[in-house]
Amino acid sequence: MLHERLSSVYDNVLRRNPGEIEFHQAVREVLESIGPVLGKDPEYAEHKIIERICEPERQIIFRVPWEDDQGEVHINRGFRVEFNSALGPYKGGLRFHPSVYLGIVKFLGFEQIFKNGLTGLPIGGGKGGSDFDPKGRSDREIMRFCQSFMTELYRHLGEYTDVPAGDIGVGGREIGYLFGQYKRITNRYESGVITGKGLTYGGAQVRTEATGYGCAFFVEEMLKARGTSFDGRRVVVSGAGNVAIYSIEKVQQLGGIVVACSDSSGYVVDEKGIDLDLLKQIKGVERRRLSAYAERRGTDATFVAGRSVWEVPCEVAMPSATENEITGKDAEAMVRGGCMAVGEGANMPTTPEGIRVFQEAGVSFGPGKAANAGGVATSALEMQQNASRDRWTFEFSERKLQEIMKDIHRRCLQTADEYGMPGDYVAGANIDGFKRVADAMLAMGLI
Ligand code: NDP
Ligand code: 2IT
């Protein structure tokens, strides 16, 4: 239910951003949580903080021409939405996927504002990407695309202005090409302009692992709050990319048994527990379909084509592929199958109906902007190391990440309690993230 004033804010968002359904969904979820804040503190409404937060500070759309290995010319569209810089430079990833359009970039950028606020670190919110499809492209095609993309984007970036990183379809390889082109065009070795860099040229320990590890740490805290742990628990992780792989790694280290994971072609069930080295080889190195995992693993694993991994029963679910992958129906089946905790490694992977089902069934539900904040938090640590020309050890960086995740978990619960919604991590995350950004905006006057 929306507070009366917020309902008119939402109607305005619908009117001003037609057809951008993922953006509408992300805005609505936040507006549904912050009603009680407006009741307590009328200043936010008086200064139209919410209305301002829903309007990006700047939206950039550009042409990305590039040539494939056969010499054919392709035109893609590039985006960067610089949403909010109240807390620091715009910060957020780049996504390369054919589904990318303005509505996806805006939903991700909007989520990023509150997520980055929740980390307690000095980073604003932004997101970008392209409708470029990297599947089946050679290394050289990827390089040419990244160079063309950066040739336009560089003018909007800067370590004090806007600092991209990876997301779907953008990993270490792409970040290398993007940074190389930025350095070449600007003639500046400005390490802090992009994060997720390789360890040989200014990257930080644990950034690659951070989103997955952080999500596992967050779920560990949720399980602790229920008086239990990962030990011996049956876990399903969707996706088989960066977030999924490092979620699986940390869950296994914490004693959980990951019995299934997925990619865009289907899912694999491996009752003895996913063989992570094999998964990294197939998806990370060879960039093949998940069916190749089952073929090489032999009789232990089964590949199921074209179906949702959420039909596999689990006690803990960590959706780590993409938005709206868990529907209300999936959630009902998961609850029947004994699911007690959900940690969103992906951004907005659960539909609003799905969230309702989980919360009504008493499942601990950790929303993406809290549970997957470890990635961007470690990006901020990378910026910190770049600014001081320092490098930290793996152990030190991982300890910092775990402290940040524990702190986010604690603050979600504390804020939810304060506003009379005990155990509601969605409300806690939205309210805490909102207040941090809103208070900074109030202090800066009408900007
Ligand atoms: P990757 O590109 O490394 O992996 C994405 C995985 O999800 C792949 O296995 C891919 O399948 C699958 N996938 C992607 N889109 C779809 C789709 N439309 N339908 C089915 N499967 C799909 O991306 P990341 O692991 O980095 O990102 C995963 C999620 O985590 C995203 O929601 C992202 O926004 C979020 N996230 C990422 C962070 C990061 O630091 N990277 C930080 C916080 C959140 P296939 O292999 O077949 O392409
Ligand atoms: O969704 C996300 O938080 C990311 N893709 C990571 C952003 C970042 O700047 O590290």
Short mmCIF file of C-alpha atoms and ligand atoms in Angstrom, two decimals:
data_model
loop_
_atom_site.label_atom_id
_atom_site.label_comp_id
_atom_site.label_asym_id
_atom_site.label_seq_id
_atom_site.Cartn_x
_atom_site.Cartn_y
_atom_site.Cartn_z
CA MET A 1 0.00 0.00 0.00
CA LEU A 2 1.24 3.46 -0.88
CA HIS A 3 1.01 6.50 1.41
CA GLU A 4 -1.22 9.13 -0.30
CA ARG A 5 1.57 11.54 -1.17
CA LEU A 6 3.77 8.72 -2.42
CA SER A 7 1.00 7.46 -4.62
CA SER A 8 1.02 10.76 -6.52
CA VAL A 9 4.84 10.61 -6.74
CA TYR A 10 4.49 7.14 -8.25
CA ASP A 11 1.83 8.28 -10.75
CA ASN A 12 4.20 11.00 -11.86
CA VAL A 13 7.02 8.50 -12.32
CA LEU A 14 4.72 6.35 -14.48
CA ARG A 15 3.72 9.34 -16.58
CA ARG A 16 7.22 10.71 -17.04
CA ASN A 17 8.89 7.36 -17.80
CA PRO A 18 6.45 5.48 -20.06
CA GLY A 19 7.14 1.83 -20.78
CA GLU A 20 10.07 1.54 -18.36
CA ILE A 21 8.49 -1.26 -16.35
CA GLU A 22 11.56 -2.42 -14.43
CA PHE A 23 12.21 1.16 -13.32
CA HIS A 24 8.57 1.49 -12.19
CA GLN A 25 8.90 -1.74 -10.20
CA ALA A 26 12.09 -0.61 -8.44
CA VAL A 27 10.61 2.80 -7.56
CA ARG A 28 7.39 1.31 -6.26
CA GLU A 29 9.21 -1.04 -3.89
CA VAL A 30 11.13 1.82 -2.32
CA LEU A 31 8.06 4.08 -2.10
CA GLU A 32 6.11 1.28 -0.38
CA SER A 33 8.77 1.17 2.35
CA ILE A 34 9.28 4.85 3.13
CA GLY A 35 5.74 5.93 4.10
CA PRO A 36 6.53 5.72 7.85
CA VAL A 37 9.65 7.89 7.35
CA LEU A 38 7.56 10.72 5.92
CA GLY A 39 5.24 10.48 8.91
CA LYS A 40 8.18 10.82 11.32
CA ASP A 41 10.11 13.51 9.44
CA PRO A 42 8.05 15.94 7.33
CA GLU A 43 11.20 17.74 6.08
CA TYR A 44 11.74 15.12 3.37
CA ALA A 45 8.32 15.81 1.85
CA GLU A 46 8.58 19.56 2.28
CA HIS A 47 11.81 19.66 0.26
CA LYS A 48 10.53 17.16 -2.33
CA ILE A 49 13.46 14.84 -1.67
CA ILE A 50 11.61 11.78 -3.01
CA GLU A 51 10.55 13.52 -6.20
CA ARG A 52 14.15 14.62 -6.76
CA ILE A 53 15.59 11.14 -6.08
CA CYS A 54 13.26 9.62 -8.71
CA GLU A 55 14.63 11.94 -11.41
CA PRO A 56 18.18 11.09 -12.56
CA GLU A 57 20.67 13.95 -12.37
CA ARG A 58 21.82 13.14 -15.91
CA GLN A 59 21.04 10.53 -18.60
CA ILE A 60 23.43 9.85 -21.44
CA ILE A 61 22.55 7.80 -24.54
CA PHE A 62 25.05 7.34 -27.36
CA ARG A 63 25.85 5.46 -30.57
CA VAL A 64 28.44 2.68 -30.45
CA PRO A 65 29.62 1.69 -33.94
CA TRP A 66 32.04 -1.25 -34.27
CA GLU A 67 33.28 -3.73 -36.83
CA ASP A 68 33.16 -7.53 -36.48
CA ASP A 69 35.88 -9.96 -37.56
CA GLN A 70 34.35 -10.21 -41.04
CA GLY A 71 34.44 -6.45 -41.51
CA GLU A 72 30.69 -5.99 -41.10
CA VAL A 73 29.62 -2.80 -39.31
CA HIS A 74 27.32 -2.98 -36.25
CA ILE A 75 25.58 -0.18 -34.39
CA ASN A 76 24.69 -0.57 -30.73
CA ARG A 77 23.30 1.83 -28.18
CA GLY A 78 25.27 2.88 -25.10
CA PHE A 79 23.80 4.25 -21.84
CA ARG A 80 25.00 5.87 -18.65
CA VAL A 81 22.46 7.11 -16.14
CA GLU A 82 24.10 9.32 -13.52
CA PHE A 83 21.38 9.07 -10.93
CA ASN A 84 22.50 10.65 -7.69
CA SER A 85 25.77 12.17 -6.48
CA ALA A 86 24.76 13.27 -2.97
CA LEU A 87 27.06 10.76 -1.27
CA GLY A 88 29.95 10.63 -3.73
CA PRO A 89 30.83 10.20 -7.41
CA TYR A 90 28.28 8.23 -9.44
CA LYS A 91 29.18 4.56 -8.90
CA GLY A 92 27.75 1.45 -10.51
CA GLY A 93 28.37 -1.18 -13.12
CA LEU A 94 28.05 -1.52 -16.87
CA ARG A 95 25.84 -4.26 -18.31
CA PHE A 96 26.28 -5.68 -21.83
CA HIS A 97 23.21 -7.75 -22.70
CA PRO A 98 20.71 -7.62 -25.60
CA SER A 99 17.87 -6.88 -23.13
CA VAL A 100 19.44 -3.57 -22.05
CA TYR A 101 17.35 -0.43 -22.68
CA LEU A 102 16.81 2.78 -20.71
CA GLY A 103 14.28 1.18 -18.31
CA ILE A 104 16.77 -1.51 -17.23
CA VAL A 105 19.59 0.97 -16.75
CA LYS A 106 17.31 3.25 -14.72
CA PHE A 107 16.06 0.46 -12.46
CA LEU A 108 19.64 -0.60 -11.80
CA GLY A 109 20.79 2.99 -11.25
CA PHE A 110 17.90 3.68 -8.88
CA GLU A 111 18.66 0.56 -6.80
CA GLN A 112 22.30 1.52 -6.76
CA ILE A 113 21.61 4.85 -4.98
CA PHE A 114 20.21 3.13 -1.88
CA LYS A 115 22.60 0.16 -2.03
CA ASN A 116 25.58 2.48 -2.09
CA GLY A 117 24.06 4.51 0.75
CA LEU A 118 23.68 1.33 2.80
CA THR A 119 27.40 0.51 2.50
CA GLY A 120 28.18 3.66 4.50
CA LEU A 121 30.94 4.47 1.97
CA PRO A 122 31.26 7.72 -0.05
CA ILE A 123 29.68 6.61 -3.35
CA GLY A 124 26.71 7.98 -5.30
CA GLY A 125 24.51 5.93 -7.64
CA GLY A 126 24.75 5.32 -11.39
CA LYS A 127 24.56 2.54 -13.96
CA GLY A 128 25.24 2.01 -17.63
CA GLY A 129 25.63 -0.49 -20.39
CA SER A 130 24.68 -1.44 -23.88
CA ASP A 131 22.34 -3.71 -25.83
CA PHE A 132 25.49 -5.34 -27.29
CA ASP A 133 25.37 -9.15 -27.09
CA PRO A 134 28.82 -10.56 -26.20
CA LYS A 135 27.73 -14.20 -26.77
CA GLY A 136 29.85 -15.89 -29.44
CA ARG A 137 32.03 -12.80 -30.04
CA SER A 138 35.81 -13.20 -30.33
CA ASP A 139 38.22 -11.48 -27.94
CA ARG A 140 39.12 -8.99 -30.65
CA GLU A 141 35.47 -8.13 -31.32
CA ILE A 142 34.94 -7.59 -27.58
CA MET A 143 38.01 -5.34 -27.53
CA ARG A 144 36.83 -3.26 -30.50
CA PHE A 145 33.38 -2.87 -28.96
CA CYS A 146 34.81 -1.81 -25.57
CA GLN A 147 37.13 0.70 -27.25
CA SER A 148 34.30 2.24 -29.24
CA PHE A 149 32.05 2.36 -26.14
CA MET A 150 34.74 4.12 -24.08
CA THR A 151 35.61 6.53 -26.90
CA GLU A 152 32.24 8.14 -26.26
CA LEU A 153 31.80 7.47 -22.54
CA TYR A 154 35.22 8.72 -21.35
CA ARG A 155 34.16 12.40 -21.44
CA HIS A 156 31.57 11.75 -18.72
CA LEU A 157 33.84 9.78 -16.37
CA GLY A 158 36.49 10.65 -13.80
CA GLU A 159 37.58 9.43 -10.37
CA TYR A 160 35.68 12.33 -8.77
CA THR A 161 32.80 12.26 -11.27
CA ASP A 162 31.62 8.84 -12.37
CA VAL A 163 33.26 5.46 -11.74
CA PRO A 164 31.90 2.41 -13.62
CA ALA A 165 32.57 -1.28 -12.95
CA GLY A 166 31.23 -4.62 -14.25
CA ASP A 167 27.80 -6.22 -14.27
CA ILE A 168 26.22 -8.86 -16.56
CA GLY A 169 28.49 -9.43 -19.58
CA VAL A 170 31.21 -7.14 -18.23
CA GLY A 171 34.00 -8.84 -16.26
CA GLY A 172 37.76 -8.56 -15.91
CA ARG A 173 38.44 -8.84 -19.65
CA GLU A 174 36.08 -5.99 -20.59
CA ILE A 175 37.25 -3.76 -17.70
CA GLY A 176 40.83 -4.14 -18.98
CA TYR A 177 39.89 -3.00 -22.50
CA LEU A 178 37.75 -0.14 -21.16
CA PHE A 179 40.46 1.13 -18.82
CA GLY A 180 43.13 0.82 -21.51
CA GLN A 181 41.13 2.99 -23.90
CA TYR A 182 40.34 5.58 -21.19
CA LYS A 183 44.05 5.81 -20.32
CA ARG A 184 44.98 6.18 -23.98
CA ILE A 185 42.44 8.88 -24.80
CA THR A 186 43.02 10.99 -21.69
CA ASN A 187 46.76 10.38 -21.29
CA ARG A 188 46.12 9.91 -17.58
CA TYR A 189 46.82 6.84 -15.43
CA GLU A 190 43.69 7.54 -13.43
CA SER A 191 43.29 4.19 -11.64
CA GLY A 192 40.26 5.27 -9.64
CA VAL A 193 38.13 5.93 -12.75
CA ILE A 194 36.94 2.31 -13.01
CA THR A 195 36.86 -0.65 -10.61
CA GLY A 196 37.17 -4.39 -11.05
CA LYS A 197 40.59 -3.88 -12.64
CA GLY A 198 43.10 -6.74 -12.89
CA LEU A 199 45.55 -7.20 -10.03
CA THR A 200 48.48 -6.33 -12.32
CA TYR A 201 47.22 -2.79 -13.01
CA GLY A 202 45.55 -1.28 -9.98
CA GLY A 203 42.85 -3.82 -9.17
CA ALA A 204 42.02 -4.77 -5.60
CA GLN A 205 42.16 -8.15 -3.88
CA VAL A 206 38.70 -9.68 -3.31
CA ARG A 207 36.85 -7.41 -5.80
CA THR A 208 36.28 -10.37 -8.15
CA GLU A 209 34.91 -12.50 -5.32
CA ALA A 210 33.21 -9.69 -3.40
CA THR A 211 29.57 -9.81 -4.52
CA GLY A 212 29.23 -13.57 -4.08
CA TYR A 213 31.28 -13.74 -0.89
CA GLY A 214 29.41 -10.74 0.51
CA CYS A 215 26.04 -12.32 -0.27
CA ALA A 216 27.08 -15.53 1.49
CA PHE A 217 28.22 -13.49 4.52
CA PHE A 218 24.86 -11.69 4.54
CA VAL A 219 22.92 -14.97 4.39
CA GLU A 220 25.13 -16.38 7.14
CA GLU A 221 24.00 -13.44 9.33
CA MET A 222 20.34 -14.03 8.44
CA LEU A 223 20.72 -17.71 9.34
CA LYS A 224 22.45 -16.77 12.62
CA ALA A 225 19.53 -14.47 13.44
CA ARG A 226 17.27 -17.53 13.04
CA GLY A 227 19.55 -19.51 15.35
CA THR A 228 21.01 -21.68 12.62
CA SER A 229 23.86 -21.79 10.04
CA PHE A 230 24.88 -22.95 6.55
CA ASP A 231 26.27 -26.19 7.96
CA GLY A 232 24.89 -29.12 5.94
CA ARG A 233 22.15 -26.95 4.38
CA ARG A 234 20.88 -27.60 0.87
CA VAL A 235 21.49 -24.48 -1.22
CA VAL A 236 20.44 -23.53 -4.77
CA VAL A 237 22.22 -20.68 -6.59
CA SER A 238 20.92 -19.41 -9.93
CA GLY A 239 23.30 -18.17 -12.62
CA ALA A 240 26.82 -19.38 -13.30
CA GLY A 241 28.58 -16.03 -13.72
CA ASN A 242 30.69 -13.89 -11.41
CA VAL A 243 28.17 -13.55 -8.57
CA ALA A 244 26.99 -17.18 -8.70
CA ILE A 245 30.47 -18.71 -8.81
CA TYR A 246 31.79 -16.82 -5.79
CA SER A 247 28.54 -17.31 -3.85
CA ILE A 248 28.99 -21.04 -4.37
CA GLU A 249 32.64 -20.86 -3.30
CA LYS A 250 31.90 -19.10 0.00
CA VAL A 251 28.79 -21.18 0.78
CA GLN A 252 30.90 -24.32 0.36
CA GLN A 253 33.58 -22.87 2.66
CA LEU A 254 30.86 -22.14 5.23
CA GLY A 255 29.63 -25.76 5.12
CA GLY A 256 26.60 -25.49 2.81
CA ILE A 257 25.96 -27.93 -0.05
CA VAL A 258 25.13 -26.22 -3.36
CA VAL A 259 23.09 -28.79 -5.30
CA ALA A 260 22.13 -26.73 -8.37
CA CYS A 261 23.02 -23.70 -10.48
CA SER A 262 21.90 -22.39 -13.87
CA ASP A 263 22.60 -20.29 -16.94
CA SER A 264 20.39 -18.87 -19.69
CA SER A 265 20.11 -22.31 -21.31
CA GLY A 266 18.83 -24.27 -18.26
CA TYR A 267 20.09 -25.71 -14.99
CA VAL A 268 22.27 -28.46 -13.63
CA VAL A 269 21.55 -30.58 -10.54
CA ASP A 270 24.50 -32.17 -8.81
CA GLU A 271 23.35 -33.80 -5.57
CA LYS A 272 26.91 -34.41 -4.35
CA GLY A 273 27.56 -30.67 -4.56
CA ILE A 274 28.68 -28.52 -7.50
CA ASP A 275 32.29 -29.17 -8.58
CA LEU A 276 33.44 -25.56 -8.53
CA ASP A 277 36.73 -26.06 -10.39
CA LEU A 278 34.84 -27.68 -13.26
CA LEU A 279 32.19 -24.92 -13.23
CA LYS A 280 34.87 -22.19 -13.34
CA GLN A 281 36.58 -23.99 -16.24
CA ILE A 282 33.37 -24.43 -18.30
CA LYS A 283 31.75 -21.01 -17.67
CA GLY A 284 34.70 -18.75 -16.80
CA VAL A 285 37.47 -20.05 -19.05
CA GLU A 286 35.80 -21.87 -21.96
CA ARG A 287 32.63 -19.67 -21.90
CA ARG A 288 30.42 -22.63 -22.80
CA ARG A 289 26.87 -23.70 -21.93
CA LEU A 290 26.14 -25.43 -18.63
CA SER A 291 25.26 -28.70 -20.45
CA ALA A 292 29.03 -29.11 -20.92
CA TYR A 293 29.39 -29.26 -17.12
CA ALA A 294 27.01 -32.24 -16.88
CA GLU A 295 28.71 -34.01 -19.82
CA ARG A 296 32.14 -33.70 -18.25
CA ARG A 297 31.01 -34.42 -14.68
CA GLY A 298 29.51 -37.76 -15.82
CA THR A 299 26.70 -39.62 -14.05
CA ASP A 300 26.71 -37.41 -10.93
CA ALA A 301 25.09 -34.41 -12.59
CA THR A 302 21.96 -33.86 -14.71
CA PHE A 303 21.37 -30.95 -17.06
CA VAL A 304 17.76 -29.78 -17.52
CA ALA A 305 17.29 -27.57 -20.59
CA GLY A 306 15.04 -24.52 -20.72
CA ARG A 307 13.50 -24.77 -17.23
CA SER A 308 13.77 -22.68 -14.07
CA VAL A 309 16.25 -23.79 -11.42
CA TRP A 310 13.72 -22.70 -8.80
CA GLU A 311 11.86 -26.00 -9.22
CA VAL A 312 14.76 -27.68 -7.36
CA PRO A 313 13.90 -27.79 -3.62
CA CYS A 314 16.33 -26.05 -1.27
CA GLU A 315 16.65 -24.68 2.27
CA VAL A 316 18.58 -21.59 1.17
CA ALA A 317 18.13 -19.80 -2.19
CA MET A 318 20.62 -17.34 -3.67
CA PRO A 319 19.23 -15.95 -6.95
CA SER A 320 22.31 -14.62 -8.78
CA ALA A 321 21.38 -14.41 -12.48
CA THR A 322 18.99 -11.59 -13.40
CA GLU A 323 15.85 -9.57 -12.56
CA ASN A 324 12.39 -11.11 -12.01
CA GLU A 325 13.61 -14.70 -12.15
CA ILE A 326 11.59 -15.82 -9.08
CA THR A 327 7.85 -15.40 -9.62
CA GLY A 328 5.07 -15.71 -7.02
CA LYS A 329 4.46 -19.30 -8.18
CA ASP A 330 8.18 -20.17 -7.91
CA ALA A 331 8.23 -18.69 -4.40
CA GLU A 332 5.19 -20.77 -3.35
CA ALA A 333 6.88 -23.95 -4.57
CA MET A 334 10.12 -22.97 -2.82
CA VAL A 335 8.31 -22.40 0.49
CA ARG A 336 6.62 -25.80 0.13
CA GLY A 337 10.04 -27.32 -0.56
CA GLY A 338 11.40 -26.05 2.78
CA CYS A 339 13.12 -22.80 1.81
CA MET A 340 13.90 -20.72 4.95
CA ALA A 341 16.22 -17.99 3.63
CA VAL A 342 16.70 -16.08 0.37
CA GLY A 343 19.72 -13.85 -0.31
CA GLU A 344 19.49 -11.86 -3.53
CA GLY A 345 22.90 -11.89 -5.24
CA ALA A 346 21.31 -10.42 -8.37
CA ASN A 347 19.48 -7.09 -8.62
CA MET A 348 15.70 -7.43 -8.16
CA PRO A 349 15.59 -11.18 -8.99
CA THR A 350 12.35 -11.67 -7.04
CA THR A 351 9.05 -10.25 -8.32
CA PRO A 352 6.90 -8.25 -5.87
CA GLU A 353 4.52 -11.27 -5.62
CA GLY A 354 7.49 -13.51 -4.84
CA ILE A 355 8.67 -11.20 -2.04
CA ARG A 356 5.17 -11.16 -0.55
CA VAL A 357 5.01 -14.98 -0.56
CA PHE A 358 8.39 -15.29 1.16
CA GLN A 359 7.66 -12.66 3.80
CA GLU A 360 4.21 -14.04 4.61
CA ALA A 361 5.71 -17.51 5.02
CA GLY A 362 8.32 -16.21 7.48
CA VAL A 363 11.25 -16.82 5.12
CA SER A 364 14.25 -14.54 5.88
CA PHE A 365 14.38 -12.42 2.74
CA GLY A 366 17.56 -10.38 2.08
CA PRO A 367 16.89 -7.92 -0.79
CA GLY A 368 19.60 -7.29 -3.40
CA LYS A 369 20.41 -3.77 -2.32
CA ALA A 370 21.54 -5.17 1.03
CA ALA A 371 22.65 -8.73 0.21
CA ASN A 372 24.68 -7.95 -2.93
CA ALA A 373 26.19 -4.65 -1.71
CA GLY A 374 29.53 -6.36 -1.05
CA GLY A 375 30.51 -5.93 -4.71
CA VAL A 376 30.16 -2.17 -4.84
CA ALA A 377 31.49 -1.81 -1.30
CA THR A 378 34.69 -3.57 -2.37
CA SER A 379 34.78 -1.30 -5.43
CA ALA A 380 34.85 1.62 -2.98
CA LEU A 381 37.75 -0.12 -1.20
CA GLU A 382 39.50 -0.40 -4.59
CA MET A 383 39.01 3.37 -5.07
CA GLN A 384 40.42 3.93 -1.59
CA GLN A 385 43.55 1.87 -2.42
CA ASN A 386 43.92 3.66 -5.78
CA ALA A 387 43.67 7.09 -4.13
CA SER A 388 46.35 6.24 -1.58
CA ARG A 389 48.48 4.26 -4.08
CA ASP A 390 48.33 1.34 -1.68
CA ARG A 391 47.42 -2.35 -1.90
CA TRP A 392 45.92 -4.47 0.80
CA THR A 393 46.23 -8.24 1.33
CA PHE A 394 43.46 -10.69 0.47
CA GLU A 395 42.90 -11.53 4.14
CA PHE A 396 42.64 -7.90 5.23
CA SER A 397 40.26 -7.05 2.35
CA GLU A 398 38.04 -10.04 3.01
CA ARG A 399 37.82 -9.15 6.71
CA LYS A 400 36.75 -5.62 5.74
CA LEU A 401 34.10 -7.03 3.38
CA GLN A 402 32.72 -9.30 6.09
CA GLU A 403 32.55 -6.39 8.57
CA ILE A 404 30.66 -4.28 6.01
CA MET A 405 28.14 -7.08 5.34
CA LYS A 406 27.59 -7.66 9.06
CA ASP A 407 27.06 -3.94 9.53
CA ILE A 408 24.51 -3.74 6.68
CA HIS A 409 22.67 -6.74 8.13
CA ARG A 410 22.60 -5.21 11.61
CA ARG A 411 21.38 -1.85 10.31
CA CYS A 412 18.60 -3.42 8.22
CA LEU A 413 17.24 -5.19 11.30
CA GLN A 414 17.72 -2.18 13.58
CA THR A 415 15.96 0.19 11.17
CA ALA A 416 13.12 -2.27 10.58
CA ASP A 417 12.66 -2.53 14.37
CA GLU A 418 12.74 1.24 14.79
CA TYR A 419 9.91 1.63 12.27
CA GLY A 420 7.81 -1.17 13.75
CA MET A 421 8.49 -3.83 11.10
CA PRO A 422 10.70 -6.34 12.91
CA GLY A 423 12.53 -8.81 10.65
CA ASP A 424 11.58 -6.94 7.46
CA TYR A 425 14.92 -6.60 5.65
CA VAL A 426 13.24 -4.94 2.65
CA ALA A 427 11.86 -2.08 4.73
CA GLY A 428 15.08 -1.83 6.76
CA ALA A 429 17.28 -1.60 3.65
CA ASN A 430 15.05 0.87 1.82
CA ILE A 431 14.59 3.17 4.82
CA ASP A 432 18.24 3.16 5.92
CA GLY A 433 19.51 3.67 2.34
CA PHE A 434 16.94 6.41 1.71
CA LYS A 435 17.70 8.34 4.88
CA ARG A 436 21.43 8.44 4.22
CA VAL A 437 20.93 9.93 0.76
CA ALA A 438 18.04 12.17 1.80
CA ASP A 439 19.92 13.70 4.74
CA ALA A 440 22.90 14.55 2.51
CA MET A 441 20.55 16.12 -0.05
CA LEU A 442 18.82 18.19 2.63
CA ALA A 443 22.18 19.49 3.83
CA MET A 444 23.18 20.58 0.31
CA GLY A 445 20.13 22.69 -0.40
CA LEU A 446 18.08 22.66 -3.58
CA ILE A 447 20.30 20.85 -6.09
P1 NDP B 1 27.64 -12.51 -15.36
O1 NDP B 1 27.51 -12.02 -16.73
O2 NDP B 1 28.98 -12.89 -14.84
O3 NDP B 1 26.70 -13.78 -15.14
C1 NDP B 1 25.33 -13.74 -15.36
C2 NDP B 1 24.75 -15.14 -15.24
O4 NDP B 1 23.33 -15.06 -15.25
C3 NDP B 1 25.14 -16.03 -16.40
O5 NDP B 1 25.23 -17.37 -15.94
C4 NDP B 1 23.99 -15.85 -17.37
O6 NDP B 1 23.78 -16.96 -18.24
C5 NDP B 1 22.82 -15.68 -16.43
N1 NDP B 1 21.82 -14.79 -17.03
C6 NDP B 1 21.99 -13.49 -17.38
N2 NDP B 1 20.88 -12.98 -17.93
C7 NDP B 1 20.00 -13.98 -17.93
C8 NDP B 1 18.66 -14.07 -18.38
N3 NDP B 1 18.03 -13.01 -18.92
N4 NDP B 1 18.04 -15.26 -18.21
C9 NDP B 1 18.70 -16.32 -17.65
N5 NDP B 1 19.96 -16.28 -17.20
C10 NDP B 1 20.59 -15.13 -17.34
O7 NDP B 1 26.97 -11.39 -14.43
P2 NDP B 1 27.11 -11.17 -12.86
O8 NDP B 1 27.30 -12.47 -12.17
O9 NDP B 1 28.07 -10.09 -12.64
O10 NDP B 1 25.66 -10.57 -12.51
C11 NDP B 1 24.57 -11.39 -12.09
C12 NDP B 1 23.56 -10.54 -11.32
O11 NDP B 1 24.20 -9.95 -10.18
C13 NDP B 1 22.96 -9.35 -12.09
O12 NDP B 1 21.64 -9.15 -11.64
C14 NDP B 1 23.83 -8.18 -11.64
O13 NDP B 1 23.15 -6.95 -11.79
C15 NDP B 1 24.02 -8.54 -10.18
N6 NDP B 1 25.15 -7.93 -9.49
C16 NDP B 1 26.43 -8.03 -9.98
C17 NDP B 1 27.49 -7.48 -9.27
C18 NDP B 1 28.90 -7.64 -9.71
O14 NDP B 1 29.78 -7.19 -8.97
N7 NDP B 1 29.20 -8.27 -10.83
C19 NDP B 1 27.26 -6.71 -8.04
C20 NDP B 1 25.88 -6.74 -7.57
C21 NDP B 1 24.89 -7.31 -8.30
P3 NDP B 1 24.73 -17.21 -19.52
O15 NDP B 1 26.04 -17.71 -18.96
O16 NDP B 1 24.02 -18.22 -20.32
O17 NDP B 1 24.87 -15.88 -20.18
O1 2IT B 2 25.01 -3.98 -9.13
C1 2IT B 2 26.13 -3.70 -8.63
O2 2IT B 2 26.24 -3.29 -7.48
C2 2IT B 2 27.32 -3.88 -9.47
N1 2IT B 2 27.20 -4.35 -10.60
C3 2IT B 2 28.67 -3.47 -8.96
C4 2IT B 2 28.87 -1.99 -9.10
C5 2IT B 2 30.26 -1.49 -8.76
O3 2IT B 2 30.48 -0.30 -9.02
O4 2IT B 2 31.11 -2.24 -8.28
#
